[in-house]
PDB file of C-alpha atoms in Angstrom:
ATOM      1  CA  MET A  16      94.385  98.093  84.277  1.00 46.00           C
ATOM      2  CA  LYS A  17      96.794  95.451  85.483  1.00 56.00           C
ATOM      3  CA  GLN A  18      98.951  96.164  88.586  1.00 58.00           C
ATOM      4  CA  ARG A  19     102.726  96.402  88.063  1.00 57.00           C
ATOM      5  CA  PHE A  20     104.879  94.324  90.434  1.00 66.00           C
ATOM      6  CA  GLU A  21     108.360  95.223  89.190  1.00 76.00           C
ATOM      7  CA  THR A  22     110.240  98.481  89.210  1.00 80.00           C
ATOM      8  CA  ARG A  23     110.869  99.899  85.776  1.00 83.00           C
ATOM      9  CA  ARG A  24     114.283 101.474  84.988  1.00 87.00           C
ATOM     10  CA  PHE A  25     115.448 103.709  82.219  1.00 87.00           C
ATOM     11  CA  VAL A  26     117.951 101.778  80.068  1.00 88.00           C
ATOM     12  CA  ASN A  27     119.254 101.863  76.445  1.00 88.00           C
ATOM     13  CA  TYR A  28     119.564  98.265  75.456  1.00 90.00           C
ATOM     14  CA  PRO A  29     119.384  96.999  71.873  1.00 94.00           C
ATOM     15  CA  MET A  30     116.595  94.386  71.665  1.00 95.00           C
ATOM     16  CA  GLU A  31     116.026  91.905  68.840  1.00 96.00           C
ATOM     17  CA  VAL A  32     112.307  91.526  68.225  1.00 95.00           C
ATOM     18  CA  ILE A  33     110.629  88.826  66.116  1.00 93.00           C
ATOM     19  CA  SER A  34     107.043  89.456  65.110  1.00 91.00           C
ATOM     20  CA  ALA A  35     104.655  87.595  62.782  1.00 87.00           C
ATOM     21  CA  HIS A  36     104.351  90.829  60.692  1.00 80.00           C
ATOM     22  CA  TRP A  37     108.098  91.369  60.014  1.00 81.00           C
ATOM     23  CA  ASP A  38     109.973  89.211  57.518  1.00 80.00           C
ATOM     24  CA  GLU A  39     113.076  88.992  59.718  1.00 90.00           C
ATOM     25  CA  PRO A  40     114.232  89.860  63.225  1.00 93.00           C
ATOM     26  CA  VAL A  41     114.460  93.677  63.848  1.00 93.00           C
ATOM     27  CA  ILE A  42     116.922  95.354  66.175  1.00 94.00           C
ATOM     28  CA  LEU A  43     115.077  98.018  68.201  1.00 94.00           C
ATOM     29  CA  GLU A  44     115.927  99.938  71.347  1.00 93.00           C
ATOM     30  CA  THR A  45     114.333  99.542  74.731  1.00 91.00           C
ATOM     31  CA  THR A  46     114.157 102.538  76.975  1.00 86.00           C
ATOM     32  CA  ASP A  47     112.180 101.010  79.810  1.00 87.00           C
ATOM     33  CA  LEU A  48     112.997  97.624  81.305  1.00 92.00           C
ATOM     34  CA  SER A  49     111.902  95.515  84.230  1.00 92.00           C
ATOM     35  CA  PRO A  50     112.069  91.856  85.019  1.00 92.00           C
ATOM     36  CA  GLY A  51     108.471  91.579  83.781  1.00 92.00           C
ATOM     37  CA  GLY A  52     108.627  93.459  80.526  1.00 94.00           C
ATOM     38  CA  ALA A  53     109.888  96.319  78.414  1.00 94.00           C
ATOM     39  CA  TYR A  54     108.884  99.393  76.422  1.00 92.00           C
ATOM     40  CA  ILE A  55     110.395  99.154  72.981  1.00 93.00           C
ATOM     41  CA  ASN A  56     110.765 102.193  70.686  1.00 91.00           C
ATOM     42  CA  CYS A  57     109.341 101.623  67.219  1.00 88.00           C
ATOM     43  CA  SER A  58     107.224 103.529  64.698  1.00 83.00           C
ATOM     44  CA  CYS A  59     105.813 100.308  63.155  1.00 83.00           C
ATOM     45  CA  LEU A  60     103.653  99.005  65.952  1.00 85.00           C
ATOM     46  CA  PRO A  61     102.286  95.487  66.414  1.00 87.00           C
ATOM     47  CA  GLU A  62      98.744  95.062  67.526  1.00 89.00           C
ATOM     48  CA  PRO A  63      97.917  94.729  71.261  1.00 91.00           C
ATOM     49  CA  GLY A  64      97.646  91.080  72.179  1.00 93.00           C
ATOM     50  CA  GLU A  65     100.188  90.034  69.515  1.00 93.00           C
ATOM     51  CA  TYR A  66     102.959  87.723  70.567  1.00 95.00           C
ATOM     52  CA  VAL A  67     106.634  88.544  69.907  1.00 95.00           C
ATOM     53  CA  VAL A  68     109.993  87.092  70.849  1.00 95.00           C
ATOM     54  CA  CYS A  69     112.457  89.493  72.605  1.00 95.00           C
ATOM     55  CA  THR A  70     116.165  88.881  72.814  1.00 95.00           C
ATOM     56  CA  PHE A  71     118.596  91.144  74.685  1.00 94.00           C
ATOM     57  CA  SER A  72     121.668  91.256  76.874  1.00 91.00           C
ATOM     58  CA  THR A  73     122.170  93.240  80.109  1.00 84.00           C
ATOM     59  CA  ASP A  74     125.950  92.744  80.038  1.00 79.00           C
ATOM     60  CA  ASP A  75     128.551  90.279  78.630  1.00 76.00           C
ATOM     61  CA  ARG A  76     127.427  87.389  80.796  1.00 81.00           C
ATOM     62  CA  HIS A  77     123.627  87.564  80.784  1.00 85.00           C
ATOM     63  CA  HIS A  78     121.724  87.004  77.563  1.00 90.00           C
ATOM     64  CA  TYR A  79     117.870  86.643  77.613  1.00 94.00           C
ATOM     65  CA  GLU A  80     115.304  85.420  75.194  1.00 95.00           C
ATOM     66  CA  PHE A  81     111.602  85.699  76.152  1.00 95.00           C
ATOM     67  CA  PHE A  82     108.214  85.190  74.555  1.00 95.00           C
ATOM     68  CA  GLY A  83     106.190  88.341  75.137  1.00 95.00           C
ATOM     69  CA  GLN A  84     102.788  89.791  74.565  1.00 95.00           C
ATOM     70  CA  VAL A  85     102.156  93.323  73.409  1.00 94.00           C
ATOM     71  CA  VAL A  86     100.114  94.954  76.148  1.00 92.00           C
ATOM     72  CA  ARG A  87     100.004  98.531  74.882  1.00 88.00           C
ATOM     73  CA  THR A  88     101.040 100.731  71.900  1.00 87.00           C
ATOM     74  CA  ASN A  89     101.741 104.411  71.857  1.00 83.00           C
ATOM     75  CA  LEU A  90     101.906 106.406  68.606  1.00 75.00           C
ATOM     76  CA  MET A  91     102.673 109.727  70.365  1.00 63.00           C
ATOM     77  CA  ARG A  92      99.795 111.510  68.619  1.00 57.00           C
ATOM     78  CA  ARG A  93      98.813 113.658  71.561  1.00 53.00           C
ATOM     79  CA  THR A  94     100.696 116.841  72.356  1.00 52.00           C
ATOM     80  CA  ASP A  95     101.136 115.793  75.993  1.00 53.00           C
ATOM     81  CA  ASP A  96     102.669 112.470  75.161  1.00 54.00           C
ATOM     82  CA  ARG A  97     106.294 112.087  76.170  1.00 59.00           C
ATOM     83  CA  GLY A  98     109.071 109.844  74.851  1.00 64.00           C
ATOM     84  CA  GLU A  99     109.008 108.047  71.520  1.00 76.00           C
ATOM     85  CA  ALA A 100     106.489 105.996  69.693  1.00 85.00           C
ATOM     86  CA  GLY A 101     106.612 102.281  70.677  1.00 89.00           C
ATOM     87  CA  PHE A 102     104.962  99.404  72.392  1.00 92.00           C
ATOM     88  CA  GLY A 103     104.962  97.743  75.753  1.00 92.00           C
ATOM     89  CA  VAL A 104     105.639  93.990  76.082  1.00 95.00           C
ATOM     90  CA  GLU A 105     104.937  91.718  79.027  1.00 94.00           C
ATOM     91  CA  PHE A 106     107.429  88.847  79.196  1.00 95.00           C
ATOM     92  CA  MET A 107     105.523  85.582  79.414  1.00 93.00           C
ATOM     93  CA  ASP A 108     108.122  82.940  80.328  1.00 88.00           C
ATOM     94  CA  THR A 109     110.678  84.472  82.702  1.00 91.00           C
ATOM     95  CA  LYS A 110     112.104  82.074  85.219  1.00 93.00           C
ATOM     96  CA  PRO A 111     112.655  83.218  88.880  1.00 92.00           C
ATOM     97  CA  MET A 112     116.416  83.183  88.450  1.00 93.00           C
ATOM     98  CA  GLU A 113     116.256  85.298  85.282  1.00 92.00           C
ATOM     99  CA  ARG A 114     113.999  87.864  87.089  1.00 91.00           C
ATOM    100  CA  LEU A 115     116.467  88.017  89.995  1.00 91.00           C
ATOM    101  CA  GLN A 116     119.404  88.516  87.567  1.00 90.00           C
ATOM    102  CA  ILE A 117     117.665  91.312  85.606  1.00 90.00           C
ATOM    103  CA  ARG A 118     116.504  92.965  88.880  1.00 89.00           C
ATOM    104  CA  GLU A 119     120.065  92.973  90.202  1.00 88.00           C
ATOM    105  CA  ARG A 120     121.474  94.350  86.947  1.00 87.00           C
ATOM    106  CA  LEU A 121     118.888  97.125  86.893  1.00 87.00           C
ATOM    107  CA  ARG A 122     119.817  98.302  90.377  1.00 84.00           C
ATOM    108  CA  ASN A 123     122.868  99.913  88.872  1.00 78.00           C
ATOM    109  CA  SER A 124     120.817 101.698  86.219  1.00 77.00           C
ATOM    110  CA  GLU A 125     119.238 105.136  86.470  1.00 73.00           C
ATOM    111  CA  PRO A 126     116.538 105.719  89.034  1.00 67.00           C
ATOM    112  CA  PRO A 127     113.080 104.174  88.539  1.00 61.00           C
ATOM    113  CA  LEU A 128     110.727 105.714  86.035  1.00 60.00           C
ATOM    114  CA  PRO A 129     107.882 107.791  87.536  1.00 63.00           C
ATOM    115  CA  VAL A 130     104.793 105.679  88.363  1.00 56.00           C
ATOM    116  CA  MET A 131     101.446 106.904  87.146  1.00 55.00           C
ATOM    117  CA  ARG A 132      99.027 107.577  90.024  1.00 53.00           C
ATOM    118  CA  LYS A 133      95.773 105.782  90.096  1.00 55.00           C
ATOM    119  CA  VAL A 134      92.711 107.983  90.224  1.00 54.00           C
ATOM    120  CA  SER A 135      89.434 106.576  91.392  1.00 58.00           C
ATOM    121  CA  LYS A 136      86.492 106.681  88.966  1.00 62.00           C
ATOM    122  CA  ASP A 137      84.563 108.661  91.647  1.00 64.00           C
ATOM    123  CA  THR A 138      87.187 111.442  91.922  1.00 58.00           C
ATOM    124  CA  GLN A 139      85.850 114.878  91.123  1.00 59.00           C
ATOM    125  CA  VAL A 140      87.964 117.741  89.942  1.00 55.00           C
ATOM    126  CA  ILE A 141      87.244 121.034  91.641  1.00 58.00           C
ATOM    127  CA  VAL A 142      88.125 124.089  89.630  1.00 58.00           C
ATOM    128  CA  LYS A 143      88.646 127.398  91.557  1.00 57.00           C
ATOM    129  CA  LYS A 144      87.326 130.418  89.826  1.00 61.00           C
ATOM    130  CA  SER A 145      89.668 133.347  89.876  1.00 59.00           C
ATOM    131  CA  ASN A 146      88.323 136.802  90.747  1.00 57.00           C
TER     132      ASN A 146
END
């Protein structure tokens, strides 16, 4: 799995998404944003590896449009899945100034989302038997 270098924040921004599979741009909601990508809520999921165009605003002055690649999809089929069905997009063409602007805007958002801990392949789970 690829290492994340940006802090993800919980936000509710409308995001216009253009995909090869949809006839026209679709307005969806992002609930997870960082300068490097977003998680977009949607029940019609593009395929991992597919390219999309994402357009959104963080406020009245800053409007962004990025090419992105779908890096994961989540249909929320397992009982332990949280959140809503959707897909993760990695932004491909962000400029350094755009990343700084998004990072600065996100500082005022809710605290960072929890980070999943990495577990080594060699880790063994020890189960205690109760008496």
